[in-house]
Structures are given as structure tokens and as C-alpha cells.
Amino acid sequence: MRKITFAAAAMLLASPAFAADAPGDAARGKQLFVDQGCYTCHGFVGQGGPGLRLAPDPLPAEAIAAYIRNPAGEMPPISAKLLPDQGVRDIQAYLASVKKPPKLADIPLLKAGE
Ligand code: HEC
């Protein structure tokens, strides 16, 4: 068995570090966003609804994990058991993959009357 030094063990106990070392997988995140029901309040692409807009430009995965496990408002808490750190990282990757909408000035239809 591998030995853990006292200092390392103490650090592990002191701070439950965000345990997602693999890069987020946007396809898996999209699936989780639906399976976990996030879309019901935040919209299919995180555009917002009863819940806040989450994309484009989502919060970092650590911040998302911190919020959903201890929400301060209307949002129901989502435990690490239900959605582990890696799942949060995947959801963050999905939200980060959402493209920004075009600028109004770049939408031809809106310029038709000019
Ligand atoms: C029942 C509705 C509901 C569901 C389901 C839900 N949320 Fe939320 N969420 C909210 C609301 C409402 C807020 C606004 C703050 C508050 O009232 O808690 C929020 C806030 C957030 C925030 C903070 C955003 C910010 O900019 O501060 C994040 C991140 C978030 N939700 C992620 C998620 C994820 C990820 C899921 C799925 C695992 C999820 N939410 C599921 C309703 C929901």
C-alpha cells in the first residue's frame, strides 16, 4: 500500500479539493445538463429561464460546483454524490462550448429597414 505523508493527509482532510483532473467533455456535459435537470431552469443552452443565464462565458467549474452544492437562493442544492466534480467540469465544458450570439448589427434582417 502507498504511504501518505502526514502533511499530505492533513491537507486532504482540510480542503476537499476540486477533484476533476481530466479536461471537461462537452458532449458528456450536455447529457448531464439534461439528465440532472439543469435545463429545466437554465434553458437547454444555459440561456436562462427561471434560473440565471449560465452561458456563454460560464463560471469556472470550481465556482459552479461551489454554488450548486450550497445555493443561496431559489436553486435546489445538487450534491457531489449526484453530480461529482468531473461531471461539473463536463457541464462547464458544455456551457463554454455555447457560441455567443451575433451582434445585432450583424443580423441582416434587422438592417432591412435601414
Ligand atoms: C429548480 C430550478 C433549478 C435547477 C433544476 C437548477 N438551477 Fe441553477 N439556479 C437556479 C436559480 C433560480 C438560480 C439563481 C440563484 C438562486 O436563486 O439560487 C440558479 C443559479 C445557478 C448558478 C449560479 C449562477 C451565477 O451566475 O451566480 C449556477 C452555476 C447554476 N445555477 C448551475 C446549475 C446547474 C449546473 C444545474 C444542474 C446540475 C442547475 N443549476 C439546476 C435554478 C435552478
Short mmCIF file of N, CA, C and O and ligand atoms in Angstrom, two decimals:
data_model
loop_
_atom_site.label_atom_id
_atom_site.label_comp_id
_atom_site.label_asym_id
_atom_site.label_seq_id
_atom_site.Cartn_x
_atom_site.Cartn_y
_atom_site.Cartn_z
N MET A 1 0.83 -1.20 0.00
CA MET A 1 0.00 0.00 0.00
C MET A 1 0.86 1.25 0.00
O MET A 1 1.91 1.29 0.62
N ARG A 2 0.41 2.29 -0.68
CA ARG A 2 1.18 3.52 -0.73
C ARG A 2 1.05 4.29 0.57
O ARG A 2 -0.01 4.33 1.18
N LYS A 3 2.18 4.87 0.96
CA LYS A 3 2.17 5.64 2.19
C LYS A 3 1.80 7.08 1.89
O LYS A 3 2.30 7.67 0.94
N ILE A 4 0.94 7.64 2.68
CA ILE A 4 0.63 9.07 2.54
C ILE A 4 1.32 9.79 3.69
O ILE A 4 1.23 9.36 4.83
N THR A 5 2.06 10.84 3.36
CA THR A 5 2.74 11.57 4.43
C THR A 5 1.70 12.27 5.29
O THR A 5 0.58 12.52 4.86
N PHE A 6 2.08 12.60 6.50
CA PHE A 6 1.15 13.25 7.40
C PHE A 6 0.67 14.57 6.82
O PHE A 6 -0.53 14.88 6.84
N ALA A 7 1.59 15.34 6.25
CA ALA A 7 1.22 16.65 5.72
C ALA A 7 0.20 16.50 4.59
O ALA A 7 -0.79 17.24 4.54
N ALA A 8 0.43 15.55 3.72
CA ALA A 8 -0.49 15.37 2.60
C ALA A 8 -1.86 14.94 3.11
O ALA A 8 -2.89 15.42 2.63
N ALA A 9 -1.87 14.05 4.08
CA ALA A 9 -3.14 13.58 4.62
C ALA A 9 -3.88 14.72 5.29
O ALA A 9 -5.10 14.88 5.12
N ALA A 10 -3.15 15.57 6.01
CA ALA A 10 -3.77 16.70 6.70
C ALA A 10 -4.38 17.66 5.67
O ALA A 10 -5.47 18.19 5.87
N MET A 11 -3.65 17.87 4.57
CA MET A 11 -4.16 18.76 3.53
C MET A 11 -5.44 18.21 2.92
O MET A 11 -6.39 18.94 2.66
N LEU A 12 -5.45 16.90 2.71
CA LEU A 12 -6.64 16.28 2.12
C LEU A 12 -7.85 16.47 3.02
O LEU A 12 -8.95 16.73 2.56
N LEU A 13 -7.62 16.34 4.32
CA LEU A 13 -8.71 16.49 5.27
C LEU A 13 -9.17 17.93 5.36
O LEU A 13 -10.35 18.22 5.47
N ALA A 14 -8.20 18.86 5.30
CA ALA A 14 -8.52 20.27 5.50
C ALA A 14 -9.35 20.83 4.35
O ALA A 14 -10.30 21.56 4.57
N SER A 15 -8.96 20.51 3.12
CA SER A 15 -9.69 21.10 2.00
C SER A 15 -10.10 20.02 1.01
O SER A 15 -9.26 19.40 0.38
N PRO A 16 -11.38 19.79 0.91
CA PRO A 16 -11.82 18.82 -0.09
C PRO A 16 -11.59 19.42 -1.48
O PRO A 16 -12.44 20.13 -1.99
N ALA A 17 -10.40 19.20 -2.02
CA ALA A 17 -10.01 19.83 -3.28
C ALA A 17 -10.95 19.41 -4.40
O ALA A 17 -11.52 18.32 -4.37
N PHE A 18 -11.09 20.29 -5.35
CA PHE A 18 -11.90 20.00 -6.51
C PHE A 18 -11.22 18.88 -7.27
O PHE A 18 -10.09 19.03 -7.74
N ALA A 19 -11.88 17.72 -7.34
CA ALA A 19 -11.22 16.52 -7.83
C ALA A 19 -11.53 16.19 -9.28
O ALA A 19 -12.06 15.14 -9.58
N ALA A 20 -11.26 17.12 -10.15
CA ALA A 20 -11.50 16.84 -11.57
C ALA A 20 -10.25 17.19 -12.34
O ALA A 20 -10.00 18.34 -12.65
N ASP A 21 -9.45 16.19 -12.61
CA ASP A 21 -8.18 16.43 -13.27
C ASP A 21 -8.29 16.33 -14.77
O ASP A 21 -7.54 16.95 -15.51
N ALA A 22 -9.23 15.52 -15.23
CA ALA A 22 -9.39 15.37 -16.67
C ALA A 22 -10.08 16.61 -17.23
O ALA A 22 -10.89 17.22 -16.54
N PRO A 23 -9.75 16.98 -18.46
CA PRO A 23 -10.44 18.12 -19.06
C PRO A 23 -11.93 17.80 -19.22
O PRO A 23 -12.30 16.63 -19.35
N GLY A 24 -12.75 18.83 -19.19
CA GLY A 24 -14.18 18.60 -19.32
C GLY A 24 -14.54 18.07 -20.70
O GLY A 24 -13.90 18.41 -21.69
N ASP A 25 -15.57 17.24 -20.74
CA ASP A 25 -16.04 16.66 -22.00
C ASP A 25 -17.41 17.29 -22.30
O ASP A 25 -18.40 17.00 -21.62
N ALA A 26 -17.44 18.17 -23.30
CA ALA A 26 -18.64 18.95 -23.58
C ALA A 26 -19.84 18.07 -23.94
O ALA A 26 -20.97 18.37 -23.54
N ALA A 27 -19.60 16.97 -24.66
CA ALA A 27 -20.72 16.10 -25.07
C ALA A 27 -21.34 15.43 -23.85
O ALA A 27 -22.56 15.36 -23.70
N ARG A 28 -20.46 14.98 -22.96
CA ARG A 28 -20.96 14.37 -21.73
C ARG A 28 -21.66 15.43 -20.86
O ARG A 28 -22.68 15.16 -20.24
N GLY A 29 -21.09 16.62 -20.86
CA GLY A 29 -21.67 17.71 -20.08
C GLY A 29 -23.06 18.07 -20.57
O GLY A 29 -23.95 18.34 -19.76
N LYS A 30 -23.24 18.05 -21.87
CA LYS A 30 -24.55 18.36 -22.44
C LYS A 30 -25.59 17.34 -21.96
O LYS A 30 -26.69 17.68 -21.57
N GLN A 31 -25.16 16.06 -21.97
CA GLN A 31 -26.03 14.99 -21.50
C GLN A 31 -26.38 15.17 -20.02
O GLN A 31 -27.53 15.06 -19.61
N LEU A 32 -25.35 15.49 -19.22
CA LEU A 32 -25.58 15.69 -17.79
C LEU A 32 -26.49 16.89 -17.53
O LEU A 32 -27.31 16.87 -16.62
N PHE A 33 -26.33 17.93 -18.32
CA PHE A 33 -27.13 19.14 -18.16
C PHE A 33 -28.61 18.81 -18.32
O PHE A 33 -29.46 19.39 -17.65
N VAL A 34 -28.89 17.83 -19.20
CA VAL A 34 -30.26 17.39 -19.41
C VAL A 34 -30.65 16.39 -18.31
O VAL A 34 -31.67 16.56 -17.64
N ASP A 35 -29.82 15.36 -18.11
CA ASP A 35 -30.14 14.32 -17.14
C ASP A 35 -30.35 14.87 -15.73
O ASP A 35 -31.20 14.39 -14.98
N GLN A 36 -29.55 15.87 -15.35
CA GLN A 36 -29.64 16.42 -14.00
C GLN A 36 -30.72 17.49 -13.89
O GLN A 36 -30.90 18.07 -12.82
N GLY A 37 -31.37 17.78 -14.99
CA GLY A 37 -32.48 18.74 -14.93
C GLY A 37 -32.07 20.20 -14.93
O GLY A 37 -32.92 21.07 -14.74
N CYS A 38 -30.79 20.48 -15.13
CA CYS A 38 -30.35 21.89 -15.13
C CYS A 38 -31.12 22.69 -16.18
O CYS A 38 -31.47 23.85 -15.97
N TYR A 39 -31.40 22.03 -17.31
CA TYR A 39 -32.04 22.73 -18.43
C TYR A 39 -33.43 23.24 -18.08
O TYR A 39 -33.90 24.20 -18.66
N THR A 40 -34.10 22.57 -17.12
CA THR A 40 -35.47 22.98 -16.81
C THR A 40 -35.51 24.41 -16.29
O THR A 40 -36.49 25.11 -16.49
N CYS A 41 -34.47 24.83 -15.61
CA CYS A 41 -34.45 26.20 -15.07
C CYS A 41 -33.50 27.11 -15.83
O CYS A 41 -33.68 28.33 -15.85
N HIS A 42 -32.47 26.54 -16.44
CA HIS A 42 -31.44 27.37 -17.07
C HIS A 42 -31.51 27.35 -18.59
O HIS A 42 -30.69 28.01 -19.23
N GLY A 43 -32.44 26.60 -19.17
CA GLY A 43 -32.56 26.52 -20.63
C GLY A 43 -31.58 25.51 -21.20
O GLY A 43 -30.54 25.23 -20.59
N PHE A 44 -31.91 24.96 -22.38
CA PHE A 44 -31.09 23.89 -22.95
C PHE A 44 -29.65 24.31 -23.22
O PHE A 44 -28.73 23.50 -23.17
N VAL A 45 -29.42 25.57 -23.57
CA VAL A 45 -28.04 26.01 -23.81
C VAL A 45 -27.59 26.99 -22.73
O VAL A 45 -26.71 27.82 -22.95
N GLY A 46 -28.23 26.88 -21.55
CA GLY A 46 -27.83 27.74 -20.44
C GLY A 46 -28.19 29.19 -20.66
O GLY A 46 -27.61 30.09 -20.05
N GLN A 47 -29.19 29.41 -21.53
CA GLN A 47 -29.54 30.80 -21.88
C GLN A 47 -30.36 31.50 -20.80
O GLN A 47 -30.58 32.69 -20.86
N GLY A 48 -30.82 30.72 -19.83
CA GLY A 48 -31.59 31.32 -18.75
C GLY A 48 -33.07 31.03 -18.89
O GLY A 48 -33.55 30.66 -19.95
N GLY A 49 -33.76 31.16 -17.78
CA GLY A 49 -35.19 30.89 -17.70
C GLY A 49 -35.55 31.29 -16.29
O GLY A 49 -35.16 32.38 -15.86
N PRO A 50 -36.22 30.40 -15.53
CA PRO A 50 -36.42 30.71 -14.11
C PRO A 50 -35.08 30.85 -13.40
O PRO A 50 -34.96 31.61 -12.45
N GLY A 51 -34.07 30.12 -13.90
CA GLY A 51 -32.70 30.23 -13.34
C GLY A 51 -31.89 31.20 -14.18
O GLY A 51 -32.30 31.58 -15.27
N LEU A 52 -30.73 31.59 -13.67
CA LEU A 52 -29.90 32.57 -14.36
C LEU A 52 -29.34 32.05 -15.67
O LEU A 52 -29.28 30.86 -15.90
N ARG A 53 -28.89 32.98 -16.51
CA ARG A 53 -28.16 32.62 -17.72
C ARG A 53 -26.79 32.07 -17.28
O ARG A 53 -26.12 32.69 -16.45
N LEU A 54 -26.39 30.93 -17.83
CA LEU A 54 -25.12 30.32 -17.43
C LEU A 54 -24.09 30.34 -18.55
O LEU A 54 -22.91 30.11 -18.34
N ALA A 55 -24.55 30.57 -19.79
CA ALA A 55 -23.65 30.56 -20.94
C ALA A 55 -24.12 31.60 -21.95
O ALA A 55 -25.30 31.96 -21.94
N PRO A 56 -23.27 32.10 -22.86
CA PRO A 56 -21.84 31.78 -22.97
C PRO A 56 -21.04 32.41 -21.80
O PRO A 56 -21.63 33.08 -20.96
N ASP A 57 -19.76 32.16 -21.81
CA ASP A 57 -18.85 32.64 -20.76
C ASP A 57 -19.24 32.16 -19.37
O ASP A 57 -19.52 32.96 -18.48
N PRO A 58 -19.31 30.82 -19.18
CA PRO A 58 -19.70 30.30 -17.86
C PRO A 58 -18.65 30.57 -16.79
O PRO A 58 -17.50 30.88 -17.10
N LEU A 59 -19.09 30.43 -15.56
CA LEU A 59 -18.17 30.50 -14.42
C LEU A 59 -17.19 29.34 -14.51
O LEU A 59 -17.47 28.34 -15.18
N PRO A 60 -16.04 29.43 -13.81
CA PRO A 60 -15.13 28.27 -13.75
C PRO A 60 -15.84 27.10 -13.06
O PRO A 60 -16.75 27.32 -12.26
N ALA A 61 -15.40 25.88 -13.38
CA ALA A 61 -16.03 24.68 -12.83
C ALA A 61 -16.06 24.68 -11.30
O ALA A 61 -17.05 24.29 -10.69
N GLU A 62 -14.97 25.16 -10.68
CA GLU A 62 -14.91 25.17 -9.21
C GLU A 62 -16.02 26.05 -8.65
O GLU A 62 -16.64 25.73 -7.64
N ALA A 63 -16.27 27.18 -9.32
CA ALA A 63 -17.30 28.11 -8.84
C ALA A 63 -18.69 27.51 -9.05
O ALA A 63 -19.57 27.67 -8.20
N ILE A 64 -18.87 26.82 -10.16
CA ILE A 64 -20.17 26.18 -10.40
C ILE A 64 -20.42 25.13 -9.32
O ILE A 64 -21.49 25.08 -8.71
N ALA A 65 -19.39 24.30 -9.05
CA ALA A 65 -19.53 23.25 -8.04
C ALA A 65 -19.86 23.87 -6.69
O ALA A 65 -20.77 23.42 -5.98
N ALA A 66 -19.15 24.94 -6.34
CA ALA A 66 -19.38 25.58 -5.04
C ALA A 66 -20.80 26.10 -4.94
O ALA A 66 -21.46 25.92 -3.91
N TYR A 67 -21.30 26.70 -6.03
CA TYR A 67 -22.65 27.27 -5.95
C TYR A 67 -23.73 26.19 -5.87
O TYR A 67 -24.60 26.26 -5.01
N ILE A 68 -23.65 25.20 -6.77
CA ILE A 68 -24.75 24.25 -6.82
C ILE A 68 -24.82 23.37 -5.56
O ILE A 68 -25.88 22.85 -5.24
N ARG A 69 -23.71 23.27 -4.85
CA ARG A 69 -23.75 22.46 -3.62
C ARG A 69 -24.23 23.28 -2.43
O ARG A 69 -24.68 22.73 -1.43
N ASN A 70 -24.09 24.59 -2.53
CA ASN A 70 -24.55 25.48 -1.46
C ASN A 70 -25.25 26.69 -2.05
O ASN A 70 -24.81 27.81 -1.87
N PRO A 71 -26.36 26.49 -2.76
CA PRO A 71 -27.01 27.63 -3.40
C PRO A 71 -27.57 28.59 -2.35
O PRO A 71 -27.92 28.16 -1.25
N ALA A 72 -27.62 29.86 -2.73
CA ALA A 72 -28.03 30.88 -1.75
C ALA A 72 -29.47 31.32 -1.96
O ALA A 72 -30.01 32.05 -1.14
N GLY A 73 -30.09 30.91 -3.06
CA GLY A 73 -31.42 31.44 -3.35
C GLY A 73 -32.44 30.36 -3.59
O GLY A 73 -32.65 29.48 -2.75
N GLU A 74 -33.05 30.41 -4.75
CA GLU A 74 -34.14 29.52 -5.11
C GLU A 74 -33.65 28.14 -5.56
O GLU A 74 -34.41 27.18 -5.57
N MET A 75 -32.42 28.07 -6.03
CA MET A 75 -31.96 26.84 -6.64
C MET A 75 -31.85 25.71 -5.62
O MET A 75 -31.30 25.90 -4.54
N PRO A 76 -32.36 24.51 -5.97
CA PRO A 76 -32.21 23.38 -5.05
C PRO A 76 -30.75 22.93 -5.05
O PRO A 76 -30.10 22.97 -6.10
N PRO A 77 -30.22 22.51 -3.89
CA PRO A 77 -28.83 22.05 -3.86
C PRO A 77 -28.66 20.74 -4.64
O PRO A 77 -29.56 19.92 -4.65
N ILE A 78 -27.50 20.60 -5.30
CA ILE A 78 -27.20 19.37 -6.03
C ILE A 78 -25.90 18.83 -5.46
O ILE A 78 -24.85 19.44 -5.61
N SER A 79 -25.99 17.69 -4.78
CA SER A 79 -24.86 17.18 -4.02
C SER A 79 -23.76 16.64 -4.92
O SER A 79 -23.99 16.32 -6.09
N ALA A 80 -22.57 16.49 -4.34
CA ALA A 80 -21.44 15.94 -5.07
C ALA A 80 -21.69 14.47 -5.39
O ALA A 80 -21.10 13.92 -6.31
N LYS A 81 -22.57 13.84 -4.63
CA LYS A 81 -22.91 12.44 -4.89
C LYS A 81 -23.69 12.36 -6.21
O LYS A 81 -23.46 11.49 -7.03
N LEU A 82 -24.60 13.29 -6.38
CA LEU A 82 -25.44 13.33 -7.57
C LEU A 82 -24.63 13.79 -8.78
O LEU A 82 -24.78 13.26 -9.88
N LEU A 83 -23.80 14.78 -8.56
CA LEU A 83 -23.01 15.35 -9.66
C LEU A 83 -21.59 15.59 -9.16
O LEU A 83 -21.27 16.63 -8.62
N PRO A 84 -20.71 14.58 -9.35
CA PRO A 84 -19.33 14.69 -8.87
C PRO A 84 -18.56 15.79 -9.62
O PRO A 84 -19.03 16.28 -10.65
N ASP A 85 -17.38 16.13 -9.09
CA ASP A 85 -16.58 17.22 -9.67
C ASP A 85 -16.37 17.05 -11.17
O ASP A 85 -16.46 18.02 -11.92
N GLN A 86 -16.08 15.83 -11.60
CA GLN A 86 -15.83 15.64 -13.03
C GLN A 86 -17.07 15.97 -13.86
O GLN A 86 -16.97 16.53 -14.95
N GLY A 87 -18.23 15.64 -13.32
CA GLY A 87 -19.48 15.96 -14.01
C GLY A 87 -19.66 17.47 -14.12
O GLY A 87 -20.13 17.98 -15.15
N VAL A 88 -19.29 18.18 -13.06
CA VAL A 88 -19.39 19.65 -13.09
C VAL A 88 -18.43 20.19 -14.15
O VAL A 88 -18.77 21.09 -14.92
N ARG A 89 -17.23 19.61 -14.21
CA ARG A 89 -16.26 20.06 -15.22
C ARG A 89 -16.80 19.80 -16.63
O ARG A 89 -16.63 20.63 -17.52
N ASP A 90 -17.47 18.67 -16.82
CA ASP A 90 -18.05 18.37 -18.13
C ASP A 90 -19.16 19.37 -18.47
O ASP A 90 -19.22 19.87 -19.61
N ILE A 91 -19.99 19.69 -17.50
CA ILE A 91 -21.06 20.66 -17.74
C ILE A 91 -20.45 22.02 -18.06
O ILE A 91 -20.90 22.73 -18.97
N GLN A 92 -19.37 22.37 -17.35
CA GLN A 92 -18.72 23.66 -17.62
C GLN A 92 -18.19 23.67 -19.05
O GLN A 92 -18.31 24.69 -19.75
N ALA A 93 -17.63 22.54 -19.49
CA ALA A 93 -17.10 22.47 -20.86
C ALA A 93 -18.23 22.63 -21.86
O ALA A 93 -18.08 23.29 -22.89
N TYR A 94 -19.37 22.04 -21.55
CA TYR A 94 -20.54 22.19 -22.44
C TYR A 94 -20.95 23.66 -22.50
O TYR A 94 -21.13 24.22 -23.59
N LEU A 95 -21.09 24.28 -21.33
CA LEU A 95 -21.52 25.68 -21.31
C LEU A 95 -20.51 26.58 -22.01
O LEU A 95 -20.88 27.55 -22.69
N ALA A 96 -19.23 26.23 -21.88
CA ALA A 96 -18.18 27.02 -22.53
C ALA A 96 -18.21 26.85 -24.05
O ALA A 96 -17.69 27.69 -24.79
N SER A 97 -18.83 25.75 -24.51
CA SER A 97 -18.87 25.50 -25.95
C SER A 97 -20.04 26.24 -26.62
O SER A 97 -20.14 26.26 -27.85
N VAL A 98 -20.90 26.81 -25.81
CA VAL A 98 -22.05 27.54 -26.37
C VAL A 98 -21.53 28.82 -27.02
O VAL A 98 -20.79 29.59 -26.40
N LYS A 99 -21.92 29.02 -28.28
CA LYS A 99 -21.42 30.19 -29.01
C LYS A 99 -22.15 31.45 -28.59
O LYS A 99 -23.32 31.42 -28.25
N LYS A 100 -21.41 32.53 -28.65
CA LYS A 100 -22.03 33.82 -28.37
C LYS A 100 -22.99 34.17 -29.50
O LYS A 100 -22.74 33.82 -30.65
N PRO A 101 -24.09 34.85 -29.19
CA PRO A 101 -24.99 35.26 -30.27
C PRO A 101 -24.32 36.34 -31.12
O PRO A 101 -23.43 37.04 -30.62
N PRO A 102 -24.74 36.49 -32.38
CA PRO A 102 -24.14 37.55 -33.19
C PRO A 102 -24.55 38.92 -32.68
O PRO A 102 -25.57 39.06 -32.00
N LYS A 103 -23.76 39.92 -32.99
CA LYS A 103 -24.13 41.28 -32.60
C LYS A 103 -25.35 41.69 -33.40
O LYS A 103 -25.52 41.26 -34.55
N LEU A 104 -26.20 42.50 -32.83
CA LEU A 104 -27.40 42.93 -33.54
C LEU A 104 -27.06 43.53 -34.90
O LEU A 104 -27.74 43.30 -35.89
N ALA A 105 -25.97 44.28 -34.95
CA ALA A 105 -25.59 44.95 -36.19
C ALA A 105 -25.22 43.96 -37.29
O ALA A 105 -25.21 44.31 -38.47
N ASP A 106 -24.91 42.70 -36.87
CA ASP A 106 -24.50 41.69 -37.85
C ASP A 106 -25.67 40.84 -38.34
O ASP A 106 -25.48 39.90 -39.10
N ILE A 107 -26.89 41.12 -37.89
CA ILE A 107 -28.05 40.33 -38.32
C ILE A 107 -28.73 41.08 -39.47
O ILE A 107 -29.33 42.13 -39.26
N PRO A 108 -28.62 40.52 -40.72
CA PRO A 108 -29.12 41.23 -41.90
C PRO A 108 -30.58 41.65 -41.79
O PRO A 108 -30.93 42.78 -42.15
N LEU A 109 -31.42 40.76 -41.22
CA LEU A 109 -32.84 41.06 -41.15
C LEU A 109 -33.12 42.35 -40.38
O LEU A 109 -34.05 43.10 -40.69
N LEU A 110 -32.30 42.59 -39.38
CA LEU A 110 -32.51 43.79 -38.56
C LEU A 110 -32.06 45.05 -39.28
O LEU A 110 -32.34 46.16 -38.85
N LYS A 111 -31.34 44.85 -40.37
CA LYS A 111 -30.85 46.01 -41.11
C LYS A 111 -31.76 46.32 -42.31
O LYS A 111 -31.59 47.31 -42.98
N ALA A 112 -32.73 45.42 -42.56
CA ALA A 112 -33.55 45.51 -43.77
C ALA A 112 -34.24 46.87 -43.91
O ALA A 112 -34.36 47.39 -45.01
N GLY A 113 -34.64 47.44 -42.81
CA GLY A 113 -35.38 48.69 -42.89
C GLY A 113 -34.51 49.93 -43.02
O GLY A 113 -35.02 51.03 -43.19
N GLU A 114 -33.21 49.76 -42.96
CA GLU A 114 -32.33 50.93 -42.98
C GLU A 114 -32.26 51.61 -44.32
O GLU A 114 -32.38 50.97 -45.35
C1 HEC B 1 -35.40 24.30 -9.95
C2 HEC B 1 -34.64 25.22 -10.81
C3 HEC B 1 -33.15 25.00 -10.97
C4 HEC B 1 -32.49 23.84 -11.34
C5 HEC B 1 -33.05 22.46 -11.60
C6 HEC B 1 -31.08 24.21 -11.43
N1 HEC B 1 -30.91 25.53 -11.13
FE1 HEC B 1 -29.18 26.56 -11.12
N2 HEC B 1 -30.12 28.22 -10.44
C7 HEC B 1 -31.49 28.35 -10.31
C8 HEC B 1 -31.81 29.70 -9.86
C9 HEC B 1 -33.21 30.24 -9.60
C10 HEC B 1 -30.57 30.38 -9.74
C11 HEC B 1 -30.36 31.84 -9.30
C12 HEC B 1 -29.81 31.90 -7.90
C13 HEC B 1 -30.71 31.22 -6.91
O1 HEC B 1 -31.87 31.65 -6.72
O2 HEC B 1 -30.25 30.23 -6.30
C14 HEC B 1 -29.54 29.41 -10.11
C15 HEC B 1 -28.18 29.69 -10.11
C16 HEC B 1 -27.21 28.86 -10.61
C17 HEC B 1 -25.81 29.17 -10.68
C18 HEC B 1 -25.15 30.47 -10.23
C19 HEC B 1 -25.04 31.37 -11.42
C20 HEC B 1 -24.40 32.71 -11.12
O3 HEC B 1 -24.02 33.39 -12.10
O4 HEC B 1 -24.30 33.07 -9.95
C21 HEC B 1 -25.18 28.11 -11.26
C22 HEC B 1 -23.69 27.98 -11.57
C23 HEC B 1 -26.20 27.11 -11.51
N3 HEC B 1 -27.41 27.60 -11.10
C24 HEC B 1 -25.95 25.88 -12.10
C25 HEC B 1 -26.88 24.85 -12.20
C26 HEC B 1 -26.57 23.52 -12.67
C27 HEC B 1 -25.22 23.07 -13.19
C28 HEC B 1 -27.72 22.79 -12.55
C29 HEC B 1 -27.91 21.32 -12.83
C30 HEC B 1 -26.98 20.41 -12.17
C31 HEC B 1 -28.76 23.68 -12.03
N4 HEC B 1 -28.21 24.91 -11.82
C32 HEC B 1 -30.07 23.32 -11.79
C33 HEC B 1 -32.43 27.36 -10.54
C34 HEC B 1 -32.15 26.05 -10.85
#
